[in-house]
Amino acid sequence: LAKTTQPISMDSYEGQEVNITCSHNNIATNDYITWYQQFPSQGPRFIIQGYKTKVTNEVASLFIPADRKSSTLSLPRVSLSDTAVYYCLVVNTGGFKTIFGAGTRLFVKA
Amino acid sequence: GAGVSQSPSNKVTEKGKDVELRCDPISGHTALYWYRQSLGQGLEFLIYFQGNSAPDKSGLPSDRFSAERTGGSVSTLTIQRTQQEDSAVYLCASSSVWDRGGSGAEDTQYFGPGTRLTVL
């Protein structure tokens, strides 16, 4: 399994763009990068997934450089409701098992 | 459609008692995960079921913990002789693993609401 490393916590203000970077130096050729969001007292929920370059959906953008050893989740114009824990995962294509790390705790202030 | 459901939502038990936690995955999902999350902490992997393969039990913290998945659907996590350190939220997730045919695989996990276990 490719290990991921991401900051433990980040603070931001409403209206700002937030970028959370995740390192995954041992990512394998066929692995995908996936991000989840977890609000307090809820289970995590999928927000975005990508393989390379850039992926964008209604929630976030995911930037993946050519070497794929890192990825950056970008949240545009955050609001207080974006306060959550964000997890970066690398999908294991061998056994299809994915493991969550500690995540990044984002706190958005007014 | 129906998501992942877990029962009970809350469970309070006395130290030394056995508990059973139930997970109903999304219909058709072949993979099922159990995680544990203590207050303010990240998710701790416990066990993984995939189709008819032998489960990956590498995350179970002790032999007091066991899980089964009957008929490839409903799963039960059993904790015997509960201890206070077992108090946590137990989360279940299911996924429909599919292969993109040589360019990788996708495994988006859908989580249930969790069972909050409190051991007194």
JSON list of C-alpha atoms in Angstrom, two decimals:
[
{"chain": "A", "resi": 1, "resn": "LEU", "atom": "CA", "xyz": [0.00, 0.00, 0.00]},
{"chain": "A", "resi": 2, "resn": "ALA", "atom": "CA", "xyz": [1.26, 3.45, -0.86]},
{"chain": "A", "resi": 3, "resn": "LYS", "atom": "CA", "xyz": [1.63, 5.50, 2.32]},
{"chain": "A", "resi": 4, "resn": "THR", "atom": "CA", "xyz": [0.26, 9.03, 2.31]},
{"chain": "A", "resi": 5, "resn": "THR", "atom": "CA", "xyz": [1.47, 12.04, 4.27]},
{"chain": "A", "resi": 6, "resn": "GLN", "atom": "CA", "xyz": [-0.58, 15.19, 4.75]},
{"chain": "A", "resi": 7, "resn": "PRO", "atom": "CA", "xyz": [-0.58, 18.07, 7.23]},
{"chain": "A", "resi": 8, "resn": "ILE", "atom": "CA", "xyz": [-2.29, 17.39, 10.52]},
{"chain": "A", "resi": 9, "resn": "SER", "atom": "CA", "xyz": [-4.24, 20.63, 10.51]},
{"chain": "A", "resi": 10, "resn": "MET", "atom": "CA", "xyz": [-4.85, 23.86, 8.61]},
{"chain": "A", "resi": 11, "resn": "ASP", "atom": "CA", "xyz": [-6.67, 27.08, 9.37]},
{"chain": "A", "resi": 12, "resn": "SER", "atom": "CA", "xyz": [-8.36, 29.36, 6.85]},
{"chain": "A", "resi": 13, "resn": "TYR", "atom": "CA", "xyz": [-10.88, 32.17, 6.62]},
{"chain": "A", "resi": 14, "resn": "GLU", "atom": "CA", "xyz": [-14.18, 32.26, 4.84]},
{"chain": "A", "resi": 15, "resn": "GLY", "atom": "CA", "xyz": [-13.90, 33.10, 1.15]},
{"chain": "A", "resi": 16, "resn": "GLN", "atom": "CA", "xyz": [-10.31, 31.95, 0.81]},
{"chain": "A", "resi": 17, "resn": "GLU", "atom": "CA", "xyz": [-9.03, 29.17, -1.41]},
{"chain": "A", "resi": 18, "resn": "VAL", "atom": "CA", "xyz": [-7.59, 26.26, 0.53]},
{"chain": "A", "resi": 19, "resn": "ASN", "atom": "CA", "xyz": [-5.01, 23.89, -0.86]},
{"chain": "A", "resi": 20, "resn": "ILE", "atom": "CA", "xyz": [-4.19, 20.67, 0.98]},
{"chain": "A", "resi": 21, "resn": "THR", "atom": "CA", "xyz": [-1.21, 18.74, -0.31]},
{"chain": "A", "resi": 22, "resn": "CYS", "atom": "CA", "xyz": [-0.69, 15.03, 0.13]},
{"chain": "A", "resi": 23, "resn": "SER", "atom": "CA", "xyz": [2.53, 13.12, -0.49]},
{"chain": "A", "resi": 24, "resn": "HIS", "atom": "CA", "xyz": [2.44, 9.56, -1.82]},
{"chain": "A", "resi": 25, "resn": "ASN", "atom": "CA", "xyz": [5.97, 8.81, -2.96]},
{"chain": "A", "resi": 26, "resn": "ASN", "atom": "CA", "xyz": [5.41, 5.09, -3.41]},
{"chain": "A", "resi": 27, "resn": "ILE", "atom": "CA", "xyz": [2.32, 5.32, -5.57]},
{"chain": "A", "resi": 28, "resn": "ALA", "atom": "CA", "xyz": [2.10, 2.50, -8.11]},
{"chain": "A", "resi": 29, "resn": "THR", "atom": "CA", "xyz": [1.40, 2.89, -11.80]},
{"chain": "A", "resi": 30, "resn": "ASN", "atom": "CA", "xyz": [-2.22, 1.80, -11.61]},
{"chain": "A", "resi": 31, "resn": "ASP", "atom": "CA", "xyz": [-3.10, 3.45, -8.31]},
{"chain": "A", "resi": 32, "resn": "TYR", "atom": "CA", "xyz": [-5.70, 6.22, -8.08]},
{"chain": "A", "resi": 33, "resn": "ILE", "atom": "CA", "xyz": [-5.73, 9.16, -5.67]},
{"chain": "A", "resi": 34, "resn": "THR", "atom": "CA", "xyz": [-8.92, 9.71, -3.74]},
{"chain": "A", "resi": 35, "resn": "TRP", "atom": "CA", "xyz": [-10.00, 12.34, -1.23]},
{"chain": "A", "resi": 36, "resn": "TYR", "atom": "CA", "xyz": [-12.69, 12.05, 1.40]},
{"chain": "A", "resi": 37, "resn": "GLN", "atom": "CA", "xyz": [-14.29, 14.62, 3.69]},
{"chain": "A", "resi": 38, "resn": "GLN", "atom": "CA", "xyz": [-15.56, 13.91, 7.18]},
{"chain": "A", "resi": 39, "resn": "PHE", "atom": "CA", "xyz": [-17.77, 16.18, 9.22]},
{"chain": "A", "resi": 40, "resn": "PRO", "atom": "CA", "xyz": [-18.09, 15.72, 12.97]},
{"chain": "A", "resi": 41, "resn": "SER", "atom": "CA", "xyz": [-20.33, 12.81, 13.96]},
{"chain": "A", "resi": 42, "resn": "GLN", "atom": "CA", "xyz": [-20.57, 11.54, 10.41]},
{"chain": "A", "resi": 43, "resn": "GLY", "atom": "CA", "xyz": [-18.78, 8.93, 8.32]},
{"chain": "A", "resi": 44, "resn": "PRO", "atom": "CA", "xyz": [-16.40, 10.12, 5.61]},
{"chain": "A", "resi": 45, "resn": "ARG", "atom": "CA", "xyz": [-17.80, 10.89, 2.20]},
{"chain": "A", "resi": 46, "resn": "PHE", "atom": "CA", "xyz": [-16.09, 10.75, -1.19]},
{"chain": "A", "resi": 47, "resn": "ILE", "atom": "CA", "xyz": [-15.35, 14.12, -2.73]},
{"chain": "A", "resi": 48, "resn": "ILE", "atom": "CA", "xyz": [-12.96, 13.61, -5.63]},
{"chain": "A", "resi": 49, "resn": "GLN", "atom": "CA", "xyz": [-10.69, 11.09, -7.34]},
{"chain": "A", "resi": 50, "resn": "GLY", "atom": "CA", "xyz": [-8.05, 11.36, -10.02]},
{"chain": "A", "resi": 51, "resn": "TYR", "atom": "CA", "xyz": [-5.20, 9.59, -11.79]},
{"chain": "A", "resi": 52, "resn": "LYS", "atom": "CA", "xyz": [-3.18, 12.42, -13.29]},
{"chain": "A", "resi": 53, "resn": "THR", "atom": "CA", "xyz": [-3.29, 16.12, -14.26]},
{"chain": "A", "resi": 54, "resn": "LYS", "atom": "CA", "xyz": [-6.40, 17.89, -13.05]},
{"chain": "A", "resi": 55, "resn": "VAL", "atom": "CA", "xyz": [-9.88, 16.82, -12.06]},
{"chain": "A", "resi": 56, "resn": "THR", "atom": "CA", "xyz": [-12.66, 19.23, -11.14]},
{"chain": "A", "resi": 57, "resn": "ASN", "atom": "CA", "xyz": [-16.14, 18.72, -9.82]},
{"chain": "A", "resi": 58, "resn": "GLU", "atom": "CA", "xyz": [-18.75, 20.83, -8.08]},
{"chain": "A", "resi": 59, "resn": "VAL", "atom": "CA", "xyz": [-16.99, 20.47, -4.73]},
{"chain": "A", "resi": 60, "resn": "ALA", "atom": "CA", "xyz": [-13.26, 20.67, -5.39]},
{"chain": "A", "resi": 61, "resn": "SER", "atom": "CA", "xyz": [-10.36, 20.39, -7.79]},
{"chain": "A", "resi": 62, "resn": "LEU", "atom": "CA", "xyz": [-7.57, 17.85, -7.62]},
{"chain": "A", "resi": 63, "resn": "PHE", "atom": "CA", "xyz": [-4.16, 18.62, -9.07]},
{"chain": "A", "resi": 64, "resn": "ILE", "atom": "CA", "xyz": [-1.74, 15.77, -9.72]},
{"chain": "A", "resi": 65, "resn": "PRO", "atom": "CA", "xyz": [1.73, 16.46, -11.15]},
{"chain": "A", "resi": 66, "resn": "ALA", "atom": "CA", "xyz": [3.29, 14.28, -13.81]},
{"chain": "A", "resi": 67, "resn": "ASP", "atom": "CA", "xyz": [5.32, 12.20, -11.34]},
{"chain": "A", "resi": 68, "resn": "ARG", "atom": "CA", "xyz": [2.15, 11.55, -9.27]},
{"chain": "A", "resi": 69, "resn": "LYS", "atom": "CA", "xyz": [4.16, 11.54, -6.05]},
{"chain": "A", "resi": 70, "resn": "SER", "atom": "CA", "xyz": [1.89, 14.17, -4.58]},
{"chain": "A", "resi": 71, "resn": "SER", "atom": "CA", "xyz": [-1.54, 15.65, -5.09]},
{"chain": "A", "resi": 72, "resn": "THR", "atom": "CA", "xyz": [-3.26, 18.85, -4.04]},
{"chain": "A", "resi": 73, "resn": "LEU", "atom": "CA", "xyz": [-6.90, 19.18, -3.10]},
{"chain": "A", "resi": 74, "resn": "SER", "atom": "CA", "xyz": [-8.16, 22.68, -3.80]},
{"chain": "A", "resi": 75, "resn": "LEU", "atom": "CA", "xyz": [-11.29, 24.02, -2.17]},
{"chain": "A", "resi": 76, "resn": "PRO", "atom": "CA", "xyz": [-12.43, 27.31, -3.73]},
{"chain": "A", "resi": 77, "resn": "ARG", "atom": "CA", "xyz": [-13.85, 30.05, -1.51]},
{"chain": "A", "resi": 78, "resn": "VAL", "atom": "CA", "xyz": [-14.33, 27.99, 1.63]},
{"chain": "A", "resi": 79, "resn": "SER", "atom": "CA", "xyz": [-17.15, 28.61, 4.05]},
{"chain": "A", "resi": 80, "resn": "LEU", "atom": "CA", "xyz": [-17.60, 27.74, 7.70]},
{"chain": "A", "resi": 81, "resn": "SER", "atom": "CA", "xyz": [-19.36, 24.55, 6.63]},
{"chain": "A", "resi": 82, "resn": "ASP", "atom": "CA", "xyz": [-16.17, 23.29, 4.99]},
{"chain": "A", "resi": 83, "resn": "THR", "atom": "CA", "xyz": [-14.67, 22.78, 8.45]},
{"chain": "A", "resi": 84, "resn": "ALA", "atom": "CA", "xyz": [-13.96, 19.06, 8.41]},
{"chain": "A", "resi": 85, "resn": "VAL", "atom": "CA", "xyz": [-11.25, 16.44, 8.24]},
{"chain": "A", "resi": 86, "resn": "TYR", "atom": "CA", "xyz": [-9.93, 15.72, 4.75]},
{"chain": "A", "resi": 87, "resn": "TYR", "atom": "CA", "xyz": [-8.36, 12.34, 3.99]},
{"chain": "A", "resi": 88, "resn": "CYS", "atom": "CA", "xyz": [-6.05, 11.53, 1.10]},
{"chain": "A", "resi": 89, "resn": "LEU", "atom": "CA", "xyz": [-5.96, 7.89, 0.00]},
{"chain": "A", "resi": 90, "resn": "VAL", "atom": "CA", "xyz": [-4.24, 5.87, -2.66]},
{"chain": "A", "resi": 91, "resn": "VAL", "atom": "CA", "xyz": [-6.29, 3.01, -4.00]},
{"chain": "A", "resi": 92, "resn": "ASN", "atom": "CA", "xyz": [-4.51, -0.33, -3.86]},
{"chain": "A", "resi": 93, "resn": "THR", "atom": "CA", "xyz": [-5.24, -2.08, -7.13]},
{"chain": "A", "resi": 94, "resn": "GLY", "atom": "CA", "xyz": [-3.71, -5.33, -5.98]},
{"chain": "A", "resi": 95, "resn": "GLY", "atom": "CA", "xyz": [-6.07, -6.29, -3.22]},
{"chain": "A", "resi": 96, "resn": "PHE", "atom": "CA", "xyz": [-8.38, -3.33, -3.69]},
{"chain": "A", "resi": 97, "resn": "LYS", "atom": "CA", "xyz": [-8.04, -2.47, -0.01]},
{"chain": "A", "resi": 98, "resn": "THR", "atom": "CA", "xyz": [-7.70, 1.20, 0.90]},
{"chain": "A", "resi": 99, "resn": "ILE", "atom": "CA", "xyz": [-6.58, 2.53, 4.26]},
{"chain": "A", "resi": 100, "resn": "PHE", "atom": "CA", "xyz": [-7.34, 5.91, 5.77]},
{"chain": "A", "resi": 101, "resn": "GLY", "atom": "CA", "xyz": [-4.58, 7.90, 7.42]},
{"chain": "A", "resi": 102, "resn": "ALA", "atom": "CA", "xyz": [-5.01, 10.57, 10.07]},
{"chain": "A", "resi": 103, "resn": "GLY", "atom": "CA", "xyz": [-6.26, 13.20, 7.64]},
{"chain": "A", "resi": 104, "resn": "THR", "atom": "CA", "xyz": [-5.99, 16.98, 7.67]},
{"chain": "A", "resi": 105, "resn": "ARG", "atom": "CA", "xyz": [-8.22, 18.88, 10.05]},
{"chain": "A", "resi": 106, "resn": "LEU", "atom": "CA", "xyz": [-9.34, 22.07, 8.29]},
{"chain": "A", "resi": 107, "resn": "PHE", "atom": "CA", "xyz": [-10.80, 24.81, 10.44]},
{"chain": "A", "resi": 108, "resn": "VAL", "atom": "CA", "xyz": [-12.49, 27.69, 8.64]},
{"chain": "A", "resi": 109, "resn": "LYS", "atom": "CA", "xyz": [-12.90, 30.87, 10.61]},
{"chain": "A", "resi": 110, "resn": "ALA", "atom": "CA", "xyz": [-15.32, 33.73, 10.04]},
{"chain": "B", "resi": 1, "resn": "GLY", "atom": "CA", "xyz": [-31.19, 4.52, -3.32]},
{"chain": "B", "resi": 2, "resn": "ALA", "atom": "CA", "xyz": [-30.56, 3.09, 0.13]},
{"chain": "B", "resi": 3, "resn": "GLY", "atom": "CA", "xyz": [-27.17, 3.74, 1.59]},
{"chain": "B", "resi": 4, "resn": "VAL", "atom": "CA", "xyz": [-25.15, 1.82, 4.13]},
{"chain": "B", "resi": 5, "resn": "SER", "atom": "CA", "xyz": [-27.03, 1.31, 7.37]},
{"chain": "B", "resi": 6, "resn": "GLN", "atom": "CA", "xyz": [-25.69, 0.35, 10.76]},
{"chain": "B", "resi": 7, "resn": "SER", "atom": "CA", "xyz": [-27.36, -0.75, 13.95]},
{"chain": "B", "resi": 8, "resn": "PRO", "atom": "CA", "xyz": [-27.61, 0.09, 16.70]},
{"chain": "B", "resi": 9, "resn": "SER", "atom": "CA", "xyz": [-26.74, 3.76, 16.39]},
{"chain": "B", "resi": 10, "resn": "ASN", "atom": "CA", "xyz": [-25.70, 3.84, 20.02]},
{"chain": "B", "resi": 11, "resn": "LYS", "atom": "CA", "xyz": [-24.71, 1.05, 22.35]},
{"chain": "B", "resi": 12, "resn": "VAL", "atom": "CA", "xyz": [-23.87, 1.33, 26.01]},
{"chain": "B", "resi": 13, "resn": "THR", "atom": "CA", "xyz": [-22.55, -1.78, 27.68]},
{"chain": "B", "resi": 14, "resn": "GLU", "atom": "CA", "xyz": [-20.75, -2.84, 30.80]},
{"chain": "B", "resi": 15, "resn": "LYS", "atom": "CA", "xyz": [-17.16, -3.91, 30.84]},
{"chain": "B", "resi": 16, "resn": "GLY", "atom": "CA", "xyz": [-16.85, -7.64, 30.19]},
{"chain": "B", "resi": 17, "resn": "LYS", "atom": "CA", "xyz": [-20.03, -7.98, 28.15]},
{"chain": "B", "resi": 18, "resn": "ASP", "atom": "CA", "xyz": [-20.12, -9.04, 24.51]},
{"chain": "B", "resi": 19, "resn": "VAL", "atom": "CA", "xyz": [-21.56, -6.76, 21.83]},
{"chain": "B", "resi": 20, "resn": "GLU", "atom": "CA", "xyz": [-22.62, -7.24, 18.23]},
{"chain": "B", "resi": 21, "resn": "LEU", "atom": "CA", "xyz": [-22.67, -4.43, 15.71]},
{"chain": "B", "resi": 22, "resn": "ARG", "atom": "CA", "xyz": [-24.46, -4.81, 12.42]},
{"chain": "B", "resi": 23, "resn": "CYS", "atom": "CA", "xyz": [-23.79, -3.38, 8.98]},
{"chain": "B", "resi": 24, "resn": "ASP", "atom": "CA", "xyz": [-26.08, -3.53, 5.95]},
{"chain": "B", "resi": 25, "resn": "PRO", "atom": "CA", "xyz": [-24.07, -2.55, 2.89]},
{"chain": "B", "resi": 26, "resn": "ILE", "atom": "CA", "xyz": [-25.38, -1.09, -0.33]},
{"chain": "B", "resi": 27, "resn": "SER", "atom": "CA", "xyz": [-26.97, -3.85, -2.37]},
{"chain": "B", "resi": 28, "resn": "GLY", "atom": "CA", "xyz": [-24.55, -5.30, -4.88]},
{"chain": "B", "resi": 29, "resn": "HIS", "atom": "CA", "xyz": [-21.42, -3.95, -3.25]},
{"chain": "B", "resi": 30, "resn": "THR", "atom": "CA", "xyz": [-18.80, -6.66, -3.06]},
{"chain": "B", "resi": 31, "resn": "ALA", "atom": "CA", "xyz": [-16.41, -5.03, -0.63]},
{"chain": "B", "resi": 32, "resn": "LEU", "atom": "CA", "xyz": [-17.12, -4.21, 3.00]},
{"chain": "B", "resi": 33, "resn": "TYR", "atom": "CA", "xyz": [-14.89, -2.50, 5.55]},
{"chain": "B", "resi": 34, "resn": "TRP", "atom": "CA", "xyz": [-15.03, -2.00, 9.29]},
{"chain": "B", "resi": 35, "resn": "TYR", "atom": "CA", "xyz": [-13.23, 0.92, 10.91]},
{"chain": "B", "resi": 36, "resn": "ARG", "atom": "CA", "xyz": [-12.97, 2.27, 14.40]},
{"chain": "B", "resi": 37, "resn": "GLN", "atom": "CA", "xyz": [-12.68, 5.94, 15.25]},
{"chain": "B", "resi": 38, "resn": "SER", "atom": "CA", "xyz": [-11.93, 7.26, 18.70]},
{"chain": "B", "resi": 39, "resn": "LEU", "atom": "CA", "xyz": [-12.88, 10.82, 19.61]},
{"chain": "B", "resi": 40, "resn": "GLY", "atom": "CA", "xyz": [-10.83, 13.31, 17.63]},
{"chain": "B", "resi": 41, "resn": "GLN", "atom": "CA", "xyz": [-8.80, 10.61, 15.93]},
{"chain": "B", "resi": 42, "resn": "GLY", "atom": "CA", "xyz": [-8.54, 9.28, 12.40]},
{"chain": "B", "resi": 43, "resn": "LEU", "atom": "CA", "xyz": [-10.03, 6.06, 11.14]},
{"chain": "B", "resi": 44, "resn": "GLU", "atom": "CA", "xyz": [-8.45, 2.82, 12.28]},
{"chain": "B", "resi": 45, "resn": "PHE", "atom": "CA", "xyz": [-8.88, -0.04, 9.82]},
{"chain": "B", "resi": 46, "resn": "LEU", "atom": "CA", "xyz": [-10.21, -3.24, 11.39]},
{"chain": "B", "resi": 47, "resn": "ILE", "atom": "CA", "xyz": [-11.23, -5.76, 8.73]},
{"chain": "B", "resi": 48, "resn": "TYR", "atom": "CA", "xyz": [-11.99, -5.98, 5.02]},
{"chain": "B", "resi": 49, "resn": "PHE", "atom": "CA", "xyz": [-14.23, -8.38, 3.10]},
{"chain": "B", "resi": 50, "resn": "GLN", "atom": "CA", "xyz": [-14.07, -8.69, -0.68]},
{"chain": "B", "resi": 51, "resn": "GLY", "atom": "CA", "xyz": [-16.43, -11.07, -2.41]},
{"chain": "B", "resi": 52, "resn": "ASN", "atom": "CA", "xyz": [-15.79, -14.68, -1.51]},
{"chain": "B", "resi": 53, "resn": "SER", "atom": "CA", "xyz": [-12.14, -14.14, -0.64]},
{"chain": "B", "resi": 54, "resn": "ALA", "atom": "CA", "xyz": [-10.83, -14.72, 2.84]},
{"chain": "B", "resi": 55, "resn": "PRO", "atom": "CA", "xyz": [-11.23, -11.51, 4.86]},
{"chain": "B", "resi": 56, "resn": "ASP", "atom": "CA", "xyz": [-8.26, -9.31, 5.64]},
{"chain": "B", "resi": 57, "resn": "LYS", "atom": "CA", "xyz": [-8.21, -9.28, 9.43]},
{"chain": "B", "resi": 58, "resn": "SER", "atom": "CA", "xyz": [-4.91, -7.50, 9.77]},
{"chain": "B", "resi": 59, "resn": "GLY", "atom": "CA", "xyz": [-6.43, -4.52, 11.59]},
{"chain": "B", "resi": 60, "resn": "LEU", "atom": "CA", "xyz": [-8.23, -6.35, 14.35]},
{"chain": "B", "resi": 61, "resn": "PRO", "atom": "CA", "xyz": [-6.65, -5.15, 17.61]},
{"chain": "B", "resi": 62, "resn": "SER", "atom": "CA", "xyz": [-7.08, -8.39, 19.57]},
{"chain": "B", "resi": 63, "resn": "ASP", "atom": "CA", "xyz": [-8.68, -11.80, 19.44]},
{"chain": "B", "resi": 64, "resn": "ARG", "atom": "CA", "xyz": [-11.67, -10.35, 21.25]},
{"chain": "B", "resi": 65, "resn": "PHE", "atom": "CA", "xyz": [-12.68, -8.83, 17.94]},
{"chain": "B", "resi": 66, "resn": "SER", "atom": "CA", "xyz": [-14.20, -10.86, 15.13]},
{"chain": "B", "resi": 67, "resn": "ALA", "atom": "CA", "xyz": [-16.40, -10.22, 12.14]},
{"chain": "B", "resi": 68, "resn": "GLU", "atom": "CA", "xyz": [-18.34, -12.20, 9.65]},
{"chain": "B", "resi": 69, "resn": "ARG", "atom": "CA", "xyz": [-20.19, -11.45, 6.49]},
{"chain": "B", "resi": 70, "resn": "THR", "atom": "CA", "xyz": [-23.03, -13.79, 5.69]},
{"chain": "B", "resi": 71, "resn": "GLY", "atom": "CA", "xyz": [-24.06, -14.42, 2.12]},
{"chain": "B", "resi": 72, "resn": "GLY", "atom": "CA", "xyz": [-21.79, -11.67, 0.87]},
{"chain": "B", "resi": 73, "resn": "SER", "atom": "CA", "xyz": [-24.10, -9.02, 2.29]},
{"chain": "B", "resi": 74, "resn": "VAL", "atom": "CA", "xyz": [-24.79, -8.19, 5.94]},
{"chain": "B", "resi": 75, "resn": "SER", "atom": "CA", "xyz": [-21.82, -8.09, 8.28]},
{"chain": "B", "resi": 76, "resn": "THR", "atom": "CA", "xyz": [-21.60, -8.39, 12.04]},
{"chain": "B", "resi": 77, "resn": "LEU", "atom": "CA", "xyz": [-18.68, -7.16, 14.13]},
{"chain": "B", "resi": 78, "resn": "THR", "atom": "CA", "xyz": [-18.48, -8.89, 17.48]},
{"chain": "B", "resi": 79, "resn": "ILE", "atom": "CA", "xyz": [-16.47, -7.66, 20.43]},
{"chain": "B", "resi": 80, "resn": "GLN", "atom": "CA", "xyz": [-16.15, -10.12, 23.28]},
{"chain": "B", "resi": 81, "resn": "ARG", "atom": "CA", "xyz": [-15.42, -9.20, 26.89]},
{"chain": "B", "resi": 82, "resn": "THR", "atom": "CA", "xyz": [-15.53, -5.49, 26.10]},
{"chain": "B", "resi": 83, "resn": "GLN", "atom": "CA", "xyz": [-13.03, -3.14, 27.69]},
{"chain": "B", "resi": 84, "resn": "GLN", "atom": "CA", "xyz": [-13.29, 0.58, 28.27]},
{"chain": "B", "resi": 85, "resn": "GLU", "atom": "CA", "xyz": [-10.69, 1.22, 25.58]},
{"chain": "B", "resi": 86, "resn": "ASP", "atom": "CA", "xyz": [-13.09, -0.33, 23.07]},
{"chain": "B", "resi": 87, "resn": "SER", "atom": "CA", "xyz": [-15.29, 2.76, 23.40]},
{"chain": "B", "resi": 88, "resn": "ALA", "atom": "CA", "xyz": [-15.36, 4.43, 19.98]},
{"chain": "B", "resi": 89, "resn": "VAL", "atom": "CA", "xyz": [-17.48, 4.94, 16.90]},
{"chain": "B", "resi": 90, "resn": "TYR", "atom": "CA", "xyz": [-17.48, 1.87, 14.70]},
{"chain": "B", "resi": 91, "resn": "LEU", "atom": "CA", "xyz": [-17.93, 2.69, 11.03]},
{"chain": "B", "resi": 92, "resn": "CYS", "atom": "CA", "xyz": [-18.82, 0.38, 8.22]},
{"chain": "B", "resi": 93, "resn": "ALA", "atom": "CA", "xyz": [-18.27, 1.12, 4.55]},
{"chain": "B", "resi": 94, "resn": "SER", "atom": "CA", "xyz": [-19.06, -0.74, 1.36]},
{"chain": "B", "resi": 95, "resn": "SER", "atom": "CA", "xyz": [-17.82, -0.32, -2.16]},
{"chain": "B", "resi": 96, "resn": "SER", "atom": "CA", "xyz": [-18.33, -1.69, -5.60]},
{"chain": "B", "resi": 97, "resn": "VAL", "atom": "CA", "xyz": [-14.82, -2.46, -6.72]},
{"chain": "B", "resi": 98, "resn": "TRP", "atom": "CA", "xyz": [-14.40, -2.39, -10.41]},
{"chain": "B", "resi": 99, "resn": "ASP", "atom": "CA", "xyz": [-11.46, -2.65, -12.69]},
{"chain": "B", "resi": 100, "resn": "ARG", "atom": "CA", "xyz": [-10.92, -0.03, -15.36]},
{"chain": "B", "resi": 101, "resn": "GLY", "atom": "CA", "xyz": [-9.42, -2.74, -17.51]},
{"chain": "B", "resi": 102, "resn": "GLY", "atom": "CA", "xyz": [-5.70, -2.25, -17.26]},
{"chain": "B", "resi": 103, "resn": "SER", "atom": "CA", "xyz": [-5.65, 1.41, -16.28]},
{"chain": "B", "resi": 104, "resn": "GLY", "atom": "CA", "xyz": [-6.43, 0.96, -12.63]},
{"chain": "B", "resi": 105, "resn": "ALA", "atom": "CA", "xyz": [-9.28, 0.20, -10.34]},
{"chain": "B", "resi": 106, "resn": "GLU", "atom": "CA", "xyz": [-11.85, 2.25, -8.52]},
{"chain": "B", "resi": 107, "resn": "ASP", "atom": "CA", "xyz": [-12.93, 1.67, -4.96]},
{"chain": "B", "resi": 108, "resn": "THR", "atom": "CA", "xyz": [-15.13, 4.50, -3.68]},
{"chain": "B", "resi": 109, "resn": "GLN", "atom": "CA", "xyz": [-16.26, 3.68, -0.18]},
{"chain": "B", "resi": 110, "resn": "TYR", "atom": "CA", "xyz": [-19.71, 4.64, 1.06]},
{"chain": "B", "resi": 111, "resn": "PHE", "atom": "CA", "xyz": [-19.96, 4.94, 4.79]},
{"chain": "B", "resi": 112, "resn": "GLY", "atom": "CA", "xyz": [-22.74, 4.23, 7.21]},
{"chain": "B", "resi": 113, "resn": "PRO", "atom": "CA", "xyz": [-23.62, 6.56, 10.08]},
{"chain": "B", "resi": 114, "resn": "GLY", "atom": "CA", "xyz": [-21.65, 4.49, 12.55]},
{"chain": "B", "resi": 115, "resn": "THR", "atom": "CA", "xyz": [-22.37, 2.87, 15.91]},
{"chain": "B", "resi": 116, "resn": "ARG", "atom": "CA", "xyz": [-21.21, 4.74, 18.97]},
{"chain": "B", "resi": 117, "resn": "LEU", "atom": "CA", "xyz": [-20.07, 2.19, 21.52]},
{"chain": "B", "resi": 118, "resn": "THR", "atom": "CA", "xyz": [-19.61, 3.19, 25.13]},
{"chain": "B", "resi": 119, "resn": "VAL", "atom": "CA", "xyz": [-18.16, 0.69, 27.57]},
{"chain": "B", "resi": 120, "resn": "LEU", "atom": "CA", "xyz": [-18.74, 1.61, 31.19]}
]
